[in-house]
PDB file of C-alpha atoms and ligand atoms in Angstrom:
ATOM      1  CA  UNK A  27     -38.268-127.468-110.342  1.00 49.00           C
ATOM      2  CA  UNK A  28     -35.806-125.373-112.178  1.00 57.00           C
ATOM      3  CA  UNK A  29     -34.910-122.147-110.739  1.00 66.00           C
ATOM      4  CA  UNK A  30     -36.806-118.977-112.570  1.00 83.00           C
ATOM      5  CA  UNK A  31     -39.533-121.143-114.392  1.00 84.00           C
ATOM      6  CA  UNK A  32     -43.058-122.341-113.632  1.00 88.00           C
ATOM      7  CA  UNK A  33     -43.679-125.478-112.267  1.00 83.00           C
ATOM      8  CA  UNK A  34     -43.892-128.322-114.629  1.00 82.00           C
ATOM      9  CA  UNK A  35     -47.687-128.215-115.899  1.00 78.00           C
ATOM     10  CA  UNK A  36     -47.943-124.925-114.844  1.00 85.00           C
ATOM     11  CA  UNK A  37     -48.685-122.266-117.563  1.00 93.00           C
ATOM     12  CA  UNK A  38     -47.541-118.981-117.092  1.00 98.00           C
ATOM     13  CA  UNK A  39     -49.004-116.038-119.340  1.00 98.00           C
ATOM     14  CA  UNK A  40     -45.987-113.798-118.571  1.00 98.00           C
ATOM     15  CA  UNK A  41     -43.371-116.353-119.656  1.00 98.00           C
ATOM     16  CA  UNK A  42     -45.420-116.879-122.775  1.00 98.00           C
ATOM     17  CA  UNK A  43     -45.215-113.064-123.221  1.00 98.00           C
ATOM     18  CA  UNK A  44     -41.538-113.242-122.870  1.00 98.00           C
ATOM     19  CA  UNK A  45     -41.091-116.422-124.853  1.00 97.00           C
ATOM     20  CA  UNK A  46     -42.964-114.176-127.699  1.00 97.00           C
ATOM     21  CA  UNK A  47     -45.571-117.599-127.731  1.00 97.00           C
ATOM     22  CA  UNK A  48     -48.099-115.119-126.610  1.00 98.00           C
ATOM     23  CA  UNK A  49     -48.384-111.103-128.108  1.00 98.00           C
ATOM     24  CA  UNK A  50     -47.853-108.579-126.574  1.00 98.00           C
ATOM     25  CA  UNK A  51     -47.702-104.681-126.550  1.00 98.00           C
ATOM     26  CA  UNK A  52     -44.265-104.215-125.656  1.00 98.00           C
ATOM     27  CA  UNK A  53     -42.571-100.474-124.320  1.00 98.00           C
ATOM     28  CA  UNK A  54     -39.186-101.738-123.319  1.00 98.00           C
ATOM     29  CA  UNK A  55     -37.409-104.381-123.412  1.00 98.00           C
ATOM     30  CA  UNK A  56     -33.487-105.698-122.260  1.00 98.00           C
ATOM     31  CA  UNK A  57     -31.782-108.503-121.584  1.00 98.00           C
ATOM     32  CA  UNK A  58     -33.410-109.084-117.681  1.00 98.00           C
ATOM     33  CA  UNK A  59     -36.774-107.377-117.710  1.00 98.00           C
ATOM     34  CA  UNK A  60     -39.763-106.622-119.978  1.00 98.00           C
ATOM     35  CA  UNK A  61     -42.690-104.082-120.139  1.00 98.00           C
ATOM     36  CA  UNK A  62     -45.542-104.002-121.856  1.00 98.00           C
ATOM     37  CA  UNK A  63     -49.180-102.820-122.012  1.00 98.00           C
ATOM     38  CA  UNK A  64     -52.044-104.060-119.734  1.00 98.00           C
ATOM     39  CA  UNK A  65     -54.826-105.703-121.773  1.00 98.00           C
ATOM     40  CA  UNK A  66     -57.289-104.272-119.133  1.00 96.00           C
ATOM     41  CA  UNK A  67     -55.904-101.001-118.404  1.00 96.00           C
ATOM     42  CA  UNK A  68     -57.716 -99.467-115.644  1.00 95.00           C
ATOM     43  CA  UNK A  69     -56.200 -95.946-117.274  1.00 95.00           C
ATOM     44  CA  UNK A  70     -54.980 -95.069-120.704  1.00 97.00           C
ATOM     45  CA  UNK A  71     -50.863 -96.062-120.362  1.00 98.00           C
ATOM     46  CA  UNK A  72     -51.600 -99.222-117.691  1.00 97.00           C
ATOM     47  CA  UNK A  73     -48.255-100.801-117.808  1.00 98.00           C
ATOM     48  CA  UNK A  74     -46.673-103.966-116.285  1.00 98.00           C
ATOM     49  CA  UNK A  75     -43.026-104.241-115.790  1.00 98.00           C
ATOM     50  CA  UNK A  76     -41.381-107.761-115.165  1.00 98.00           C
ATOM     51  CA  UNK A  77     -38.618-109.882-114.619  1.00 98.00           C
ATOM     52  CA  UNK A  78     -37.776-112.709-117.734  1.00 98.00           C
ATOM     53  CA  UNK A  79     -36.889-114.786-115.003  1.00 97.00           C
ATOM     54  CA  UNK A  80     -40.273-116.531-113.305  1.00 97.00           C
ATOM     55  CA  UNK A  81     -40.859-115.709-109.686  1.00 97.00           C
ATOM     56  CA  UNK A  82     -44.424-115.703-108.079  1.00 97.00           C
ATOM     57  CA  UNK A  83     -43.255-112.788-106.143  1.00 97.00           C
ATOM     58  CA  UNK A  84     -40.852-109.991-105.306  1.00 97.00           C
ATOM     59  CA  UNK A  85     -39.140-112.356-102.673  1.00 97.00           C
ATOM     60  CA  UNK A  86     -38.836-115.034-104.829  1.00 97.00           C
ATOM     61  CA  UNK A  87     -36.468-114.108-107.614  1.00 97.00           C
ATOM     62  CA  UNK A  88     -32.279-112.877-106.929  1.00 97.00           C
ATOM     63  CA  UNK A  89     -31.617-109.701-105.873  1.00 97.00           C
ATOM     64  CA  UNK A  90     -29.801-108.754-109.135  1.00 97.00           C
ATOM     65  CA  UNK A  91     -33.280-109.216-110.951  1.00 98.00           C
ATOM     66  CA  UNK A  92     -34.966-107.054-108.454  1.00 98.00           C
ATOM     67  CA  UNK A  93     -32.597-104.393-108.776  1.00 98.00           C
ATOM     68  CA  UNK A  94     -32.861-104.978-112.369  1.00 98.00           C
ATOM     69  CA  UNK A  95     -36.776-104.730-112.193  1.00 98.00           C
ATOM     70  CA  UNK A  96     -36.448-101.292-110.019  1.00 98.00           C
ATOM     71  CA  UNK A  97     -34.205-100.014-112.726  1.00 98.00           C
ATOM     72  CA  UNK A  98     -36.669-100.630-115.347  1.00 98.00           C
ATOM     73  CA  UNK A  99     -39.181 -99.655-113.321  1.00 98.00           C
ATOM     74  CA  UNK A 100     -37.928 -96.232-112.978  1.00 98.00           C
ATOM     75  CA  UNK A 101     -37.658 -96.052-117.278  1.00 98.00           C
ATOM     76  CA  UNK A 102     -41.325 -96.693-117.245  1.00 98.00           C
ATOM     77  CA  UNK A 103     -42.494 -94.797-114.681  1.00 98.00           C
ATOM     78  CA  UNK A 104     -40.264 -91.706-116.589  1.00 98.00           C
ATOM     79  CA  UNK A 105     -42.238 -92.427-119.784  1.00 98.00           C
ATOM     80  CA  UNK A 106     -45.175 -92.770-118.023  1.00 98.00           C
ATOM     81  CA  UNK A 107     -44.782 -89.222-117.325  1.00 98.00           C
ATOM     82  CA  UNK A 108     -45.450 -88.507-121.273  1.00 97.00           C
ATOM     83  CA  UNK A 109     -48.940 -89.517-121.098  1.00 98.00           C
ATOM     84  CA  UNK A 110     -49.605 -87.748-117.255  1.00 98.00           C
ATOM     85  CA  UNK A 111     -47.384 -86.102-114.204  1.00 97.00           C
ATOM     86  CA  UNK A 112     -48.763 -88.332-111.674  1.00 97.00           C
ATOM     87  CA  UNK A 113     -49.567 -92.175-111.306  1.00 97.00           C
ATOM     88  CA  UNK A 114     -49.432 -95.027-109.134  1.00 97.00           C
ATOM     89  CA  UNK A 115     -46.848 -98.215-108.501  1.00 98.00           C
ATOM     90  CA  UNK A 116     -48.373-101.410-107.443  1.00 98.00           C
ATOM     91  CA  UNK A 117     -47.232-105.089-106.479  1.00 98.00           C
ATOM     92  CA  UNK A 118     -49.939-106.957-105.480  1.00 97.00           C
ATOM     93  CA  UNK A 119     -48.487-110.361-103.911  1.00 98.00           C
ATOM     94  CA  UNK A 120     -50.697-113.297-103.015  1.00 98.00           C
ATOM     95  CA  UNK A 121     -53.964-113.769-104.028  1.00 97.00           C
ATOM     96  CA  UNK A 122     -55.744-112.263-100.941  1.00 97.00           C
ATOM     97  CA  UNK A 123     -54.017-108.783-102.353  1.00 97.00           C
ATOM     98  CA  UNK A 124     -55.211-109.556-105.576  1.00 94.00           C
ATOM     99  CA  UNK A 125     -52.541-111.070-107.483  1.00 97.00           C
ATOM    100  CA  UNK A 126     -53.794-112.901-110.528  1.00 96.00           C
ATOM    101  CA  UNK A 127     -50.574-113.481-112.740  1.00 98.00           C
ATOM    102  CA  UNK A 128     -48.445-115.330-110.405  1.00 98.00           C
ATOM    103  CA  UNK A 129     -45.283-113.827-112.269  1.00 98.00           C
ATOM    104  CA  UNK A 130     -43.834-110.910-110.309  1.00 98.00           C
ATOM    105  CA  UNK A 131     -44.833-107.660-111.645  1.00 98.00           C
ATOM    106  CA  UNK A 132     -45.430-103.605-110.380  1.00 98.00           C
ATOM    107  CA  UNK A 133     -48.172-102.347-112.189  1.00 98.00           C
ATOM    108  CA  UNK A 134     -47.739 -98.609-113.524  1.00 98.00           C
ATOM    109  CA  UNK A 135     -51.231 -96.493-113.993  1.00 97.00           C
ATOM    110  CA  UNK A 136     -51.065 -93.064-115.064  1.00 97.00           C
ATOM    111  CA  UNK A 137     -53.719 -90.981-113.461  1.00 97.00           C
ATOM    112  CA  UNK A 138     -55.766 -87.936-115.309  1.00 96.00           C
ATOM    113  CA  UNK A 139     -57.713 -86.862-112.096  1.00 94.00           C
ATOM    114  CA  UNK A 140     -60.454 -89.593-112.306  1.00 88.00           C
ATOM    115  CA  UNK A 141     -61.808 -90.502-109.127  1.00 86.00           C
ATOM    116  CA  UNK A 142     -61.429 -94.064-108.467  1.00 87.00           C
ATOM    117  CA  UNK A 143     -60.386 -96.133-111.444  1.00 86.00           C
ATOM    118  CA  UNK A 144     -59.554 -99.213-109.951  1.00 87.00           C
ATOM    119  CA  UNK A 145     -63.134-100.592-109.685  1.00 81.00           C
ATOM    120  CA  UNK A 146     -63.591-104.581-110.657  1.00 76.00           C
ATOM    121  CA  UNK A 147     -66.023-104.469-113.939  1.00 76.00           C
ATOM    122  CA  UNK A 148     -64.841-101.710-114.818  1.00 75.00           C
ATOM    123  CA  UNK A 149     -62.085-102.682-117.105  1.00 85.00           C
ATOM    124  CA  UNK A 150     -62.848-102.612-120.450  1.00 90.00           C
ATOM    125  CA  UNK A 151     -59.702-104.709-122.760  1.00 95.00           C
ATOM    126  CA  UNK A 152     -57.218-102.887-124.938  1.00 97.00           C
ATOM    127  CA  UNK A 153     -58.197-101.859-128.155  1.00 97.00           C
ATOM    128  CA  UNK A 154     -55.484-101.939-131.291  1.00 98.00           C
ATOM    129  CA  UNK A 155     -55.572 -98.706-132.051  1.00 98.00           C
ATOM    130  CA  UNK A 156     -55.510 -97.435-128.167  1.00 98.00           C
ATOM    131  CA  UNK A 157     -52.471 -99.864-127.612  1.00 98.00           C
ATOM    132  CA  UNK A 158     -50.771 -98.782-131.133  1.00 98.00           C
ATOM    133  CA  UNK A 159     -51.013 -94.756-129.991  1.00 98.00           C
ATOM    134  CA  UNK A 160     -49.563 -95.610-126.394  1.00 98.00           C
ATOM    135  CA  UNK A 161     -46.866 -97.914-127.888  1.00 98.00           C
ATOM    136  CA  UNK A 162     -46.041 -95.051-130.392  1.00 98.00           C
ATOM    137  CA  UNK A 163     -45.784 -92.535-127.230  1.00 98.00           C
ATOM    138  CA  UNK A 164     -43.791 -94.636-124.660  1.00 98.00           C
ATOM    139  CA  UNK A 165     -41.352 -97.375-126.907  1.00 97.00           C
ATOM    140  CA  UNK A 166     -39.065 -94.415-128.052  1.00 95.00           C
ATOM    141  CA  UNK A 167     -35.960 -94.065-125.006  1.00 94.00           C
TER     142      UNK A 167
HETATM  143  P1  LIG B 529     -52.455-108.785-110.774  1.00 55.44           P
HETATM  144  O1  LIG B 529     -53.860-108.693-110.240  1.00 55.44           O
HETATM  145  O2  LIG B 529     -51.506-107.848-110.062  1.00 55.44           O
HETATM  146  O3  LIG B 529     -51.931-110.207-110.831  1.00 55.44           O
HETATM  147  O4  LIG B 529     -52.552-108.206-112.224  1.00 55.44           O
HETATM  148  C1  LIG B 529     -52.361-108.961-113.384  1.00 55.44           C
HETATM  149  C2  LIG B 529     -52.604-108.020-114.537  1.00 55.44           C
HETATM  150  O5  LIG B 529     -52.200-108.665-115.723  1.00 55.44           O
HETATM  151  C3  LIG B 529     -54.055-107.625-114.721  1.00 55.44           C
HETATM  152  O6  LIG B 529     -54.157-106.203-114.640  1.00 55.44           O
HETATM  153  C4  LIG B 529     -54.421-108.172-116.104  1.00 55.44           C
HETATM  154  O7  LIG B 529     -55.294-107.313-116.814  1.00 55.44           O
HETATM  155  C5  LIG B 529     -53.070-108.275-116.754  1.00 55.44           C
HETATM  156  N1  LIG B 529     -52.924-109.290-117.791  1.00 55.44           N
HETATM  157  C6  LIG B 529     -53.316-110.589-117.745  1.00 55.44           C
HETATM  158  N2  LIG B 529     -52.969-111.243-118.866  1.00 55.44           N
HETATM  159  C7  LIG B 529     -52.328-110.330-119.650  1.00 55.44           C
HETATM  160  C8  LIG B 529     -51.732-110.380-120.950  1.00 55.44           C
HETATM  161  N3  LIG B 529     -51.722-111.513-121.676  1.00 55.44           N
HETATM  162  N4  LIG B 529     -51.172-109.250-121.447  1.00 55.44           N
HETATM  163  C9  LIG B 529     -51.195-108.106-120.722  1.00 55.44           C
HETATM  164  N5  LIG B 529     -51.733-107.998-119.494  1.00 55.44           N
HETATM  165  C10 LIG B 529     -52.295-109.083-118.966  1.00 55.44           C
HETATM  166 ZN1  LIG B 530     -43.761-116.677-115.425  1.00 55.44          ZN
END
C-alpha cells in the first residue's frame, strides 16, 4: 500500500475532497492541510481540518503533517472565533469513539450557549446559502 493513500479499493471521501473529485466548502487551504465545512454541522461554523496526506488516524501520518495539522488547526480555531468566543476541538479515533471518515481529522464547533448539540438525529445537512455566509466569514486570512 502506498504510504499516505487509501488502500487499493478503498474510497476515501476526504481524499476525494482534496483531489477536488468531490465539492467541498473550503476555509483554508495550503500545500499540507485542508479545511472545510461540515455537511452536518452540529453548530453554525462546524469545521473539519485535515491532512492531504491519508492517515486513518493521528498516529498514523509523519510528525511533520501533524505539526502541520496543529498549525492549521490553530488558523481555524482563530477564525472560528468570528462566528463565537468559545468552541470545542475533537478527534474522534476508531470507530468505538465514533469515527466515521477514516481520514484523520479534529473537528472545530463553535458554541452559542446551546445545551447539548451533539445529539445523533439531530443534524440537519448544510444548506448553500448557510455554507456560502460561513465561507464568506471565515476564507478571508
Ligand atoms: P467523524 O465521526 O469524526 O468521523 O466525523 C466525520 C464527519 O465528516 C461528520 O461530522 C460528517 O458529517 C462529516 N462529513 C462526511 N462526509 C463529508 C463531506 N463530503 N463533506 C464534509 N463533511 C463530511
Ligand atoms: Zn483519505
Amino acid at each position: 500500500m502506498d504510504e499516505g493513500s487509501p488502500a487499493p479499493g478503498t474510497k476515501c471521501v476526504f481524499c476525494d475532497i482534496v483531489a477536488r473529485r468531490a465539492p467541498a466548502w473550503i476555509v483554508y487551504e495550503d500545500s499540507t492541510t485542508v479545511a472545510f465545512l461540515d455537511i452536518f454541522p452540529f453548530t453554525r461554523g462546524h469545521l473539519l481540518v485535515i491532512p492531504k496526506r491519508h492517515g486513518a488516524r493521528l498516529t498514523d501520518i509523519p510528525f511533520e503533517d501533524q505539526m502541520a495539522l496543529v498549525r492549521t488547526l490553530d488558523e481555524v480555531c482563530r477564525r472560528a472565533e468570528r462566528l463565537a468566543p468559545d468552541y470545542n476541538v475533537a478527534l474522534n479515533a476508531g470507530a468505538w469513539a465514533g469515527q466515521i471518515v477514516f481520514h484523520v481529522h479534529f473537528h472545530v464547533i463553535p458554541r452559542y450557549g446551546e445545551s447539548n448539540p451533539f445529539r445523533a438525529g439531530h443534524r440537519p445537512p448544510l444548506s448553500e446559502p448557510e455554507a456560502r455566509a460561513v465561507v464568506a466569514e471565515l476564507a478571508n486570512p
